[in-house]
Coordinates of C-alpha atoms in Angstrom, one line a residue:
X47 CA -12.2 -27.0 3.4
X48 CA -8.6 -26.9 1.6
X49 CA -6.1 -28.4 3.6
X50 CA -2.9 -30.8 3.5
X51 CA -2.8 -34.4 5.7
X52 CA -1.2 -33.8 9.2
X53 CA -0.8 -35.8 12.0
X54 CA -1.6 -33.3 14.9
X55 CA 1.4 -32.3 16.5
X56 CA 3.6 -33.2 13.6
X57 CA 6.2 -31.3 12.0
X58 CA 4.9 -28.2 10.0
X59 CA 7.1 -25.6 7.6
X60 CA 5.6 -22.3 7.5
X61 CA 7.2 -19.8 4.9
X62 CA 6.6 -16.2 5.4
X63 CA 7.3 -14.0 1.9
X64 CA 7.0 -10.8 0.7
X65 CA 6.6 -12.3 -3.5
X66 CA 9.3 -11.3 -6.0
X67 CA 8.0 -9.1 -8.6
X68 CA 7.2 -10.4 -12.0
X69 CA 7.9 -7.3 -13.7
X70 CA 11.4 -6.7 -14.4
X71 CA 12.9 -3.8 -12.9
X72 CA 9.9 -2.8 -11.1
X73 CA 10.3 -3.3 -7.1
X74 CA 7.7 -2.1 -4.8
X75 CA 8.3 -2.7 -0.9
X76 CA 5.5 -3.0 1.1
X77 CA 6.6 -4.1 4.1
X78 CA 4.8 -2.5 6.9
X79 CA 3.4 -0.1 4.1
X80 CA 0.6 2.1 4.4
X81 CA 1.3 3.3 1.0
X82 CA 3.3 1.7 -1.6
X83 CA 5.8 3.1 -4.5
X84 CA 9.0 1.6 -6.5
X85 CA 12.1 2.7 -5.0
X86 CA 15.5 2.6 -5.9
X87 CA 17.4 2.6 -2.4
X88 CA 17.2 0.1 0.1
X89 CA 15.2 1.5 2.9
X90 CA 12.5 -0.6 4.1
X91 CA 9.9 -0.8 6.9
X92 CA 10.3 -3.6 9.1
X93 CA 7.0 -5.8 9.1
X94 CA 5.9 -5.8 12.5
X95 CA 3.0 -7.7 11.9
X96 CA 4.5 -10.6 10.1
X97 CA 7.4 -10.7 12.7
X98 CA 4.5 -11.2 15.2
X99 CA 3.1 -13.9 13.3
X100 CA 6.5 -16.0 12.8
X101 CA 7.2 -15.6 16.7
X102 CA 3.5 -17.0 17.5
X103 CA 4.1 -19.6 15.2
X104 CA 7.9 -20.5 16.4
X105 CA 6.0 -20.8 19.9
X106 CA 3.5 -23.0 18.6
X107 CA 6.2 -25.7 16.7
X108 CA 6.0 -24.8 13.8
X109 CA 9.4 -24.7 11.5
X110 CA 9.2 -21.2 9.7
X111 CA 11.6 -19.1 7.2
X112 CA 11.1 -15.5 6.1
X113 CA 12.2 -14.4 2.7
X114 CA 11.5 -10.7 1.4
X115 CA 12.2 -11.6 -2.3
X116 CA 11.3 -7.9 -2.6
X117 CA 14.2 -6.7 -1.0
X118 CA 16.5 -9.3 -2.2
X119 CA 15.7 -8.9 -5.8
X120 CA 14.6 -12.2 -6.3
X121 CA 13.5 -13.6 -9.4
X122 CA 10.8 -15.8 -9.8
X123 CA 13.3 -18.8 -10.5
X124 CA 15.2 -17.9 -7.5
X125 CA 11.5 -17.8 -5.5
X126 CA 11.1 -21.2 -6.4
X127 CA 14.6 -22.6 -5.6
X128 CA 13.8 -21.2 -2.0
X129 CA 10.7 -23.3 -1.9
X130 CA 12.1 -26.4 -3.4
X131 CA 15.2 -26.4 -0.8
X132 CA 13.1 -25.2 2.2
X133 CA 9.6 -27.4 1.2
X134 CA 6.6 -25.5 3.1
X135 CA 3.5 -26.7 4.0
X136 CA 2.4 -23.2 4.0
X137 CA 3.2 -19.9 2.1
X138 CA 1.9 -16.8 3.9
X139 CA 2.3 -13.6 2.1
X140 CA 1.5 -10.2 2.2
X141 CA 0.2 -8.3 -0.5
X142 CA -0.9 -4.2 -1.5
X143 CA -3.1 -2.8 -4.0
X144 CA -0.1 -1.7 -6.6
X145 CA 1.6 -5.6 -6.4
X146 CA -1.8 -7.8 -5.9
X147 CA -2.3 -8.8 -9.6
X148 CA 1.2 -9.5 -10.1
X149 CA 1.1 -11.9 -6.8
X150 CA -2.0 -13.5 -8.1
X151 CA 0.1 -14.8 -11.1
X152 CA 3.1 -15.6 -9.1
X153 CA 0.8 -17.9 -7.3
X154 CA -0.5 -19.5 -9.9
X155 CA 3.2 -20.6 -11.3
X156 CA 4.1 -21.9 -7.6
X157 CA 1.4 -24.0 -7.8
X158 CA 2.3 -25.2 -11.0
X159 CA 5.2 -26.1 -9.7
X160 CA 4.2 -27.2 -6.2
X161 CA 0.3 -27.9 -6.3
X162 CA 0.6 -29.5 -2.6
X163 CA 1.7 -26.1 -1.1
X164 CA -1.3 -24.3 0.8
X165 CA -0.9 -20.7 0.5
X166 CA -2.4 -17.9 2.1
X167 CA -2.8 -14.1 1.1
X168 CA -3.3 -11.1 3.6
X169 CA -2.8 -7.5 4.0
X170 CA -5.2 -4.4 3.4
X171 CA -6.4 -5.1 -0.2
X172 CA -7.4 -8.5 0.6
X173 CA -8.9 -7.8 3.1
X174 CA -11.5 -5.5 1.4
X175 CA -11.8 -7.4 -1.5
X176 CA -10.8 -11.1 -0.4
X177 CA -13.2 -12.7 -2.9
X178 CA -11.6 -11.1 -6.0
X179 CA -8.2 -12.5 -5.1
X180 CA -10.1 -16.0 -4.3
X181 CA -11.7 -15.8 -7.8
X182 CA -8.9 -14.2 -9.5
X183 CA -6.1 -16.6 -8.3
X184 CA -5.1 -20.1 -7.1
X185 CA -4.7 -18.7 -3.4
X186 CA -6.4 -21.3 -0.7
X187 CA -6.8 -18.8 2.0
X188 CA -7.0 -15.3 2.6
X189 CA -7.2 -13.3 5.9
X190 CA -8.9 -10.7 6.6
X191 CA -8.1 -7.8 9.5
X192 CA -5.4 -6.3 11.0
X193 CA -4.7 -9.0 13.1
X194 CA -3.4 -11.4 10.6
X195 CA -0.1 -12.3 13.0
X196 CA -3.0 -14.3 14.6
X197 CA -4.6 -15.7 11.2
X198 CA -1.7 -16.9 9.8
X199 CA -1.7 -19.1 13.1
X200 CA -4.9 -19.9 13.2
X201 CA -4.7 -21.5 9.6
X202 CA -1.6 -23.3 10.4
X203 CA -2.6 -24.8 13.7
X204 CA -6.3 -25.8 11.5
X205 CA -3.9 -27.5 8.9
X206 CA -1.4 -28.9 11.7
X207 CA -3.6 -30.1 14.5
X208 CA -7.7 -29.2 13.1
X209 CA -8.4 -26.4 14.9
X210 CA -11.5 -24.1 13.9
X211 CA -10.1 -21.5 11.4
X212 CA -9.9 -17.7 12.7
X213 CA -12.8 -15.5 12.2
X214 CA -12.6 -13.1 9.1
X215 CA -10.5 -16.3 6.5
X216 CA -11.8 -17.6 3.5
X217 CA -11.4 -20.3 2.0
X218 CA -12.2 -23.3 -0.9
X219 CA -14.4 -26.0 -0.5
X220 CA -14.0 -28.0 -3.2
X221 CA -15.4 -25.6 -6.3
X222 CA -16.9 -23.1 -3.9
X223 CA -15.4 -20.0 -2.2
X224 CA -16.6 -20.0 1.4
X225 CA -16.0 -17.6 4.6
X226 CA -16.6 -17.7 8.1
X227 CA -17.8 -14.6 8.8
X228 CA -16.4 -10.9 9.7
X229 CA -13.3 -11.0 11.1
X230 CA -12.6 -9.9 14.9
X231 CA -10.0 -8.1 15.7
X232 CA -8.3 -9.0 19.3
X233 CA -9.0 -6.8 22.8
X234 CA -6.0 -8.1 24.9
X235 CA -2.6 -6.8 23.0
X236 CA -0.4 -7.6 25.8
X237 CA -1.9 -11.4 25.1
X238 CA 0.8 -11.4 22.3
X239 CA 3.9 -12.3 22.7
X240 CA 7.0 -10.4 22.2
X241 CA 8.5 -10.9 18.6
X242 CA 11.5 -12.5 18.2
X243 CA 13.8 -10.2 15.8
X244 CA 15.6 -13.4 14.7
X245 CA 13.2 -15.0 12.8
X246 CA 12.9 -11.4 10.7
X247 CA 16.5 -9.8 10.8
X248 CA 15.5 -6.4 12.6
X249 CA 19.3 -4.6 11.3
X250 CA 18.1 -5.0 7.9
X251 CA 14.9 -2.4 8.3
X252 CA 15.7 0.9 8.8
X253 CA 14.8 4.5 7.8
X254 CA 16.6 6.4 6.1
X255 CA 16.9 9.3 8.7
X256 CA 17.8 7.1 11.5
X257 CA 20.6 8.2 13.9
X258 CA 22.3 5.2 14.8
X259 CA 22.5 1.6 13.7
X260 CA 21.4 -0.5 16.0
X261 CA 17.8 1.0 15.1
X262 CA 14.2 -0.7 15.8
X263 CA 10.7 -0.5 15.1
X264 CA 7.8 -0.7 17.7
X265 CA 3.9 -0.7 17.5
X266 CA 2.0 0.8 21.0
X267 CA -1.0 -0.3 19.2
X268 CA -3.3 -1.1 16.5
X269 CA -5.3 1.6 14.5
X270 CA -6.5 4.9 14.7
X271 CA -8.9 7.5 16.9
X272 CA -9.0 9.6 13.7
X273 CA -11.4 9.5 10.5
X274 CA -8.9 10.3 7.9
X275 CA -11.1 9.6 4.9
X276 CA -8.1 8.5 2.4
X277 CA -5.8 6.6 5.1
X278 CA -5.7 2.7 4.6
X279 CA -4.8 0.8 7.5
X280 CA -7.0 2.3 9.7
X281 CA -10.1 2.0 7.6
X282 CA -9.1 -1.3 6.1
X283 CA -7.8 -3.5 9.0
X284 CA -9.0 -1.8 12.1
X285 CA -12.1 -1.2 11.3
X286 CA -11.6 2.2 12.5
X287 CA -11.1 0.9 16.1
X288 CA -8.1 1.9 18.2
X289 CA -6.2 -0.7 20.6
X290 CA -3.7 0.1 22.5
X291 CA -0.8 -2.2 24.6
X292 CA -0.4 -1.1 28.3
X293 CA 2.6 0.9 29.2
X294 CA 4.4 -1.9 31.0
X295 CA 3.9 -4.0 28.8
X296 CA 5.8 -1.4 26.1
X297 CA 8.2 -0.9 28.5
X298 CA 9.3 -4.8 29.0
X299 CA 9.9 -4.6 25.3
X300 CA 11.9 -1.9 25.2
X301 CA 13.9 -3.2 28.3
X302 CA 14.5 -6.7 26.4
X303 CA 15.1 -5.0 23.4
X304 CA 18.1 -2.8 25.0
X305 CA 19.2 -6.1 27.3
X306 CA 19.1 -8.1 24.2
X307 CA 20.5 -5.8 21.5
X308 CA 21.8 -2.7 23.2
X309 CA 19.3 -0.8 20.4
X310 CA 19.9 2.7 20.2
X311 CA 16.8 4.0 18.6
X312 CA 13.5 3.1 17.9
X313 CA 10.4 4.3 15.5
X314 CA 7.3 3.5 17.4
X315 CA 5.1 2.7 14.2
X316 CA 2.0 3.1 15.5
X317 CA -0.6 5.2 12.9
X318 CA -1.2 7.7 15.8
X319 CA 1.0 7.5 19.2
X320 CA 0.2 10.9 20.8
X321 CA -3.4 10.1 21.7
X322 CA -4.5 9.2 24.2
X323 CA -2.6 11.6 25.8
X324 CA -2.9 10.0 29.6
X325 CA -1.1 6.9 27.9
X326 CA 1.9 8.9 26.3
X327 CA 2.4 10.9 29.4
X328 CA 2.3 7.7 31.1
X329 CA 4.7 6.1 28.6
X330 CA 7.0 9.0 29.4
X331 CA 7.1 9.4 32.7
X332 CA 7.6 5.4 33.2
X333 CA 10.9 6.1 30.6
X334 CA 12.1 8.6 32.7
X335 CA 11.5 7.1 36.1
X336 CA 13.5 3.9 34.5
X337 CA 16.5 5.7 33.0
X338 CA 15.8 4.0 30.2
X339 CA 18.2 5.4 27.1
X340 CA 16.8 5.0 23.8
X341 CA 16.3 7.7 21.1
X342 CA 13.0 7.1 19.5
X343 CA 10.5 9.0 17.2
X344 CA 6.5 8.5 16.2
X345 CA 3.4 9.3 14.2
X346 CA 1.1 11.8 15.5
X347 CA -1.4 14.7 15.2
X348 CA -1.3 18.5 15.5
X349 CA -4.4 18.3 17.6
X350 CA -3.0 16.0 20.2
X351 CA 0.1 18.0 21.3
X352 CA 1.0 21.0 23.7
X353 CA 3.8 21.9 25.1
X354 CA 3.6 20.2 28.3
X355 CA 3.6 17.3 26.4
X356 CA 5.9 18.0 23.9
X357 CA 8.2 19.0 26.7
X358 CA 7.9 15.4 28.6
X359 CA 7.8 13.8 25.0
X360 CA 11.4 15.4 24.5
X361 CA 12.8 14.5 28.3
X362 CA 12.2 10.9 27.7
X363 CA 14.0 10.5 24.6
X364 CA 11.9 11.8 21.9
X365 CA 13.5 12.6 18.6
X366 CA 11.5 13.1 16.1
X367 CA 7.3 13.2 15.3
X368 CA 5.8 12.8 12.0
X369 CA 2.8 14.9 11.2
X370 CA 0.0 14.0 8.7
X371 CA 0.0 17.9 7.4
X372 CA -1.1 17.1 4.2
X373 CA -2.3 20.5 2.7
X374 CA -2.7 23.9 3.6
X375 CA -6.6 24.5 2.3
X376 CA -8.4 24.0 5.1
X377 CA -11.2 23.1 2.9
X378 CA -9.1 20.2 1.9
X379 CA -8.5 19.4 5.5
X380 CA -12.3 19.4 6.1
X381 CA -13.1 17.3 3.1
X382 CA -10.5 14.3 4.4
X383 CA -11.5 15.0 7.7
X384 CA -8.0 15.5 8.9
X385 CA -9.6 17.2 12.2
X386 CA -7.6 20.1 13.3
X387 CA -6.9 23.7 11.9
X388 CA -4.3 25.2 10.1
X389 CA -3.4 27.1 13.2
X390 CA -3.0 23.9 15.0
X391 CA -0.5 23.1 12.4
X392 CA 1.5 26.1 13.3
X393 CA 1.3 25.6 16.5
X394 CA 2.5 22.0 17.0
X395 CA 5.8 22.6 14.6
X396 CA 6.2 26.1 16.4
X397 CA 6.4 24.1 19.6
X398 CA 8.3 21.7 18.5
X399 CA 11.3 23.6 17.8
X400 CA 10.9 25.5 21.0
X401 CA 11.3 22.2 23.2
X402 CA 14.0 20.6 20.5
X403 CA 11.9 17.3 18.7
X404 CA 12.4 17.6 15.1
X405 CA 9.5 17.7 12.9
X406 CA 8.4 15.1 9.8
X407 CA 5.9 17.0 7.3
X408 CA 3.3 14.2 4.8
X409 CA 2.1 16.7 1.8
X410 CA -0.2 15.4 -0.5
X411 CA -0.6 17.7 -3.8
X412 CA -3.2 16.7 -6.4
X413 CA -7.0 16.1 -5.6
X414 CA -10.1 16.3 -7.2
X415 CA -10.8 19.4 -6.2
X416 CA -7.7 21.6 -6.1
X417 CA -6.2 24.2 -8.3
X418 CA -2.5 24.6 -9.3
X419 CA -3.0 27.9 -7.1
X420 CA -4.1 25.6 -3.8
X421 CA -1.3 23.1 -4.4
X422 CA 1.7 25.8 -5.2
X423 CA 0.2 27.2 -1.5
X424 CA 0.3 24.1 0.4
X425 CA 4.0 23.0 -1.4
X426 CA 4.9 26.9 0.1
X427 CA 3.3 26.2 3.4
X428 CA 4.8 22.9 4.1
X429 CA 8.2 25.1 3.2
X430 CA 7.3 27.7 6.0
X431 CA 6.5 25.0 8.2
X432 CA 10.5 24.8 8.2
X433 CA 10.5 21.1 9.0
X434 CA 13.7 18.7 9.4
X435 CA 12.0 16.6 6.9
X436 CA 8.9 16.7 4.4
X437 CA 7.7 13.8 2.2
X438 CA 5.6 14.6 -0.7
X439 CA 3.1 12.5 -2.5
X440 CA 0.0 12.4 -4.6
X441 CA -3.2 11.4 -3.3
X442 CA -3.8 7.2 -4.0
X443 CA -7.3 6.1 -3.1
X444 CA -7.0 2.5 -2.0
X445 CA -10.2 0.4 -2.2
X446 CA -12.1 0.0 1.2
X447 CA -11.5 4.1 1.8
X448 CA -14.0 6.7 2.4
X449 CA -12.0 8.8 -0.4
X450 CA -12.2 5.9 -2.4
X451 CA -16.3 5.0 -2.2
X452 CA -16.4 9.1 -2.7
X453 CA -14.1 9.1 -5.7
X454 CA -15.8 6.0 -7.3
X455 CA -19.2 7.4 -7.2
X456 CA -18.3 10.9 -8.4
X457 CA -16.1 10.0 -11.7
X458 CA -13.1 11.2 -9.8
X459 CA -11.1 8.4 -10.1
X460 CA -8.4 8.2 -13.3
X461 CA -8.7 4.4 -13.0
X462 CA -10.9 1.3 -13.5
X463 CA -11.6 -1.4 -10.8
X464 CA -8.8 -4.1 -11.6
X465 CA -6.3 -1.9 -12.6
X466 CA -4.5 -2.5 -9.4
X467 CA -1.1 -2.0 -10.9
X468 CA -1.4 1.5 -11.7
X469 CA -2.1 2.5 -8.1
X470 CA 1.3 2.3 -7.2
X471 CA 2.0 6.3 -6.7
X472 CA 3.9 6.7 -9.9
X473 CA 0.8 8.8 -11.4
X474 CA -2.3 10.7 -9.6
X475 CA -4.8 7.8 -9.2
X476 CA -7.6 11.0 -9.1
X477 CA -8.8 13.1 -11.6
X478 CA -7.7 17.3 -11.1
X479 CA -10.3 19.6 -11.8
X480 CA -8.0 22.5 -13.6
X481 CA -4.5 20.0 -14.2
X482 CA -3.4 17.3 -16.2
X483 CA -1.5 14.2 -14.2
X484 CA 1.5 15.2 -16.3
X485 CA 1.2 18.9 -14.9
X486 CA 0.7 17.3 -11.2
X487 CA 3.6 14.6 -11.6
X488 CA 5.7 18.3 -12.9
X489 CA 5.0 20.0 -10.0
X490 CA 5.4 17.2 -7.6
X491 CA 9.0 16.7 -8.9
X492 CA 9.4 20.2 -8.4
X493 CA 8.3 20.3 -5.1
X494 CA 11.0 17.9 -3.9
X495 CA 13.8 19.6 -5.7
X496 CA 12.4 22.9 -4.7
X497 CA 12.7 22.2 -0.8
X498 CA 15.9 19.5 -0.3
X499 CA 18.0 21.5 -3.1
X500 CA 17.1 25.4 -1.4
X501 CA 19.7 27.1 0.0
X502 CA 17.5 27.4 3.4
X503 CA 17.4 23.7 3.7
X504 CA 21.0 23.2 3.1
X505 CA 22.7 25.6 5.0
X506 CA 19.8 24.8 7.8
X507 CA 21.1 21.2 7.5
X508 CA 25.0 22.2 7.6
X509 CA 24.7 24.2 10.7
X510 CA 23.1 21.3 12.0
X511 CA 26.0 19.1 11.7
X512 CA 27.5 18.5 15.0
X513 CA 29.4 15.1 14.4
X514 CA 30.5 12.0 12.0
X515 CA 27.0 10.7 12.8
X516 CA 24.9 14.0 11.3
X517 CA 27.4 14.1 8.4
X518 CA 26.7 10.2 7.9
X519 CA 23.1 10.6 8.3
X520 CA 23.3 13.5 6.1
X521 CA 24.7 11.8 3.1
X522 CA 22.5 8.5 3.8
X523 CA 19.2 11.4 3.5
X524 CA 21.0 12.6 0.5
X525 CA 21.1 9.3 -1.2
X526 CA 17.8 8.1 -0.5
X527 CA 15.8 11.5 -2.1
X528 CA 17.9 10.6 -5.0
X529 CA 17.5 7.4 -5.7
X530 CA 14.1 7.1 -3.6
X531 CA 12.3 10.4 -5.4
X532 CA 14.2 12.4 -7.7
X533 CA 15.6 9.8 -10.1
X534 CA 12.3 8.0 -10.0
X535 CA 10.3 11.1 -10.9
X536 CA 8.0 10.0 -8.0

């Protein structure tokens, strides 16, 4: 197998990197990313995954350094005077779909320049399609899963100290690409430790729509109960299996997390945090029964919420909930097997502005199947959804989906296999039955002017402003749709 000469115990470095982009201009974060798109503003999702894996490897000995060279802007010149001063044994990066070609030739030109260094790809592309990157690239190892916190471990304690390599990696051996099997993902959560916000500075991720400053991220879990058939991580790291950490064991984290930082607001980044519902009422009620203070918004689904819920959701802190709505066709909803109603979808925003949790609204505009007529109805129904915020996108099929296998097999896809780069949300990566991409990318741009710059959303937002903090988070929203959608086109 590939692999350096350690003396077991000794010294390690570990370098954990988002890759600079090699195409100038062009910046795509994918940090914690389910789907990824260039952006101009600097909002980005901390990676609670890599942060994991750093902390288990600080634990373990091993010296380690983060560098997002995505958000810093980085060069490739000034990627390679970070490896020359901080000299790793190991590069672990993370990689998507849009950016996976362009880190394949990265790679290469770090190992023209360093052909010691062992490096090791994961992420959700990968892990579908972990042989193309092993024959497309110089990359020694790539993880496959969910749980790659734990494989980047695993192949740095079988470089360090010879340990069998995690299930799920693959690997060289000499000429040959090898693998050790399926990967498998861990049962015991609570088994990892807490991450160390140090190692990955937490006050430089943040959302856009965040409250106050001292603001943190949080996963309650890893996966999905739902079958959502264009969604990536839960179909291409989870397997679509759900895990969840026990309540206490959330709770110690958020306690440290205040102790430690006083934070002030959290997201909880898990794909789906109102089900089950015994474990969010449990969640709540252990808030409550605490005193913790802490502000904090989720993911979730329509189907899972009522207003009991809601209700205790909102007593314990609860800010904000974003909603998968996607479309209002319920044929559309059937076909993605989004799994609830369009009445459902009424229902949970109608409650939540009777118990006071602002609502988040995902539309996608732009499949196979859909006339202008269906997509003008869903832009209007996300509109009459009257939500504090809506995100608009078009429909990207990653590899390793259920949309995707469908879209491939049909002729609905716009794309080829390999061309990775143009699945980076700046055009439709399907086919329309009755409209052009240039038609859809039109009424896209439309549909985020047509909402943010309406008189109803404005003067809904000014009446909303209650202090310096709602006029600050006002003009920080403002900024972001600018130079995060409307300058962009995307």
């Amino acid at each position: 197998m590939a692999g350096n000469s350690f003396t077991e115990g000794s010294s390690m470095r570990v370098l954990i990197s988002y890759l600079p982009s090699l195409a100038e201009g062009k910046y795509i974060p994918i940090s914690q990313q389910r789907f990824a798109k260039p952006r101009a503003d600097e909002e980005s999702i901390y990676p609670v995954i890599l942060a994991s894996g750093a902390t288990q490897l600080l634990n373990n000995n091993f010296e380690v350094k983060y560098v997002d060279s995505v958000m810093r802007r980085h060069s490739m010149q000034d990627f390679l005077g970070i490896i020359a001063d901080f000299k790793p044994d190991l590069l672990v990066f993370e990689t998507k779909t849009p950016v996976v070609k362009d880190n394949w030739k990265a790679v290469g030109l770090l190992k023209e320049k360093f052909p010691a260094l062992m490096t090791a790809a994961c992420g959700d592309h990968v892990s579908v399609l972990p042989e193309e990157t092993m024959k497309n690239s110089l990359v020694d190892f790539v993880i496959t899963g969910g749980d790659f916190d734990l494989g980047m471990l695993g192949i740095a304690l079988y470089l360090r100290d010879r340990k069998p390599l995690p299930k799920g990696t693959w690997f060289r051996e000499g000429a040959e690409i090898k693998n050790n099997g399926p990967y498998e993902l861990l049962s015991d959560l609570d088994s990892i430790p807490m991450i160390n916000r140090e190692i990955i500075p937490w006050h430089e991720y943040h959302e856009a729509w965040r409250l106050y400053p001292r603001f943190m991220y949080v996963m309650t879990g890893r996966g999905c109960p739902y079958r959502c058939t264009f969604c990536s991580w839960p179909q291409m790291l989870y397997g679509g299996k759900l895990r969840l950490r026990s309540v206490p064991n959330v709770i110690a984290e958020l306690e440290e997390l205040i102790k430690k930082y006083d934070v002030q607001e959290i997201f909880i980044d898990t794909d789906t945090f109102t089900r089950p519902r015994v474990w969010v009422k449990d969640f709540c009620n252990e808030i409550i029964k605490r005193g913790i203070k802490l502000v904090w918004s989720c993911n979730g689904h329509v189907a899972d919420v009522d207003e009991e819920m809601l209700t205790l959701m909102k007593q314990a802190g609860c800010r904000m909930i974003k909603f998968g709505v996607e479309s209002s066709s319920q044929k559309t909803l059937d076909i993605i097997r989004k799994g609830y109603t369009l009445e459902q979808v009424r229902e949970a925003f109608r409650l939540c502005r009777k118990v006071g949790i602002h609502t988040h609204a995902t539309i996608m505009i732009g499949f196979f199947w859909e006339t202008k007529a269906d997509m003008q109805a869903t832009i209007d129904f996300a509109r009459s959804l009257d939500p504090y915020e809506v995100q608009f996108s078009v429909p990207i099929v990653y590899p390793g989906t259920a949309l995707y296998k469908e879209a491939r097999e049909k002729g609905w896809l716009r794309f080829n296999d390999g061309e990775w780069e143009k699945w980076d949300m700046c055009s439709p990566s399907m086919k329309n039955c009755e409209m052009s991409e240039e038609e859809i990318e039109k009424l896209y741009l439309e549909a985020w002017k047509g909402t943010y710059f309406s008189w109803r959303f404005i003067l809904g937002r000014l009446t909303a402003l209650r202090s310096l903090r709602d006029i600050s988070l006002a003009l920080r929203g403002f900024k972001t749709l600018v130079k995060g959608h409307i300058l962009t086109g995307k």
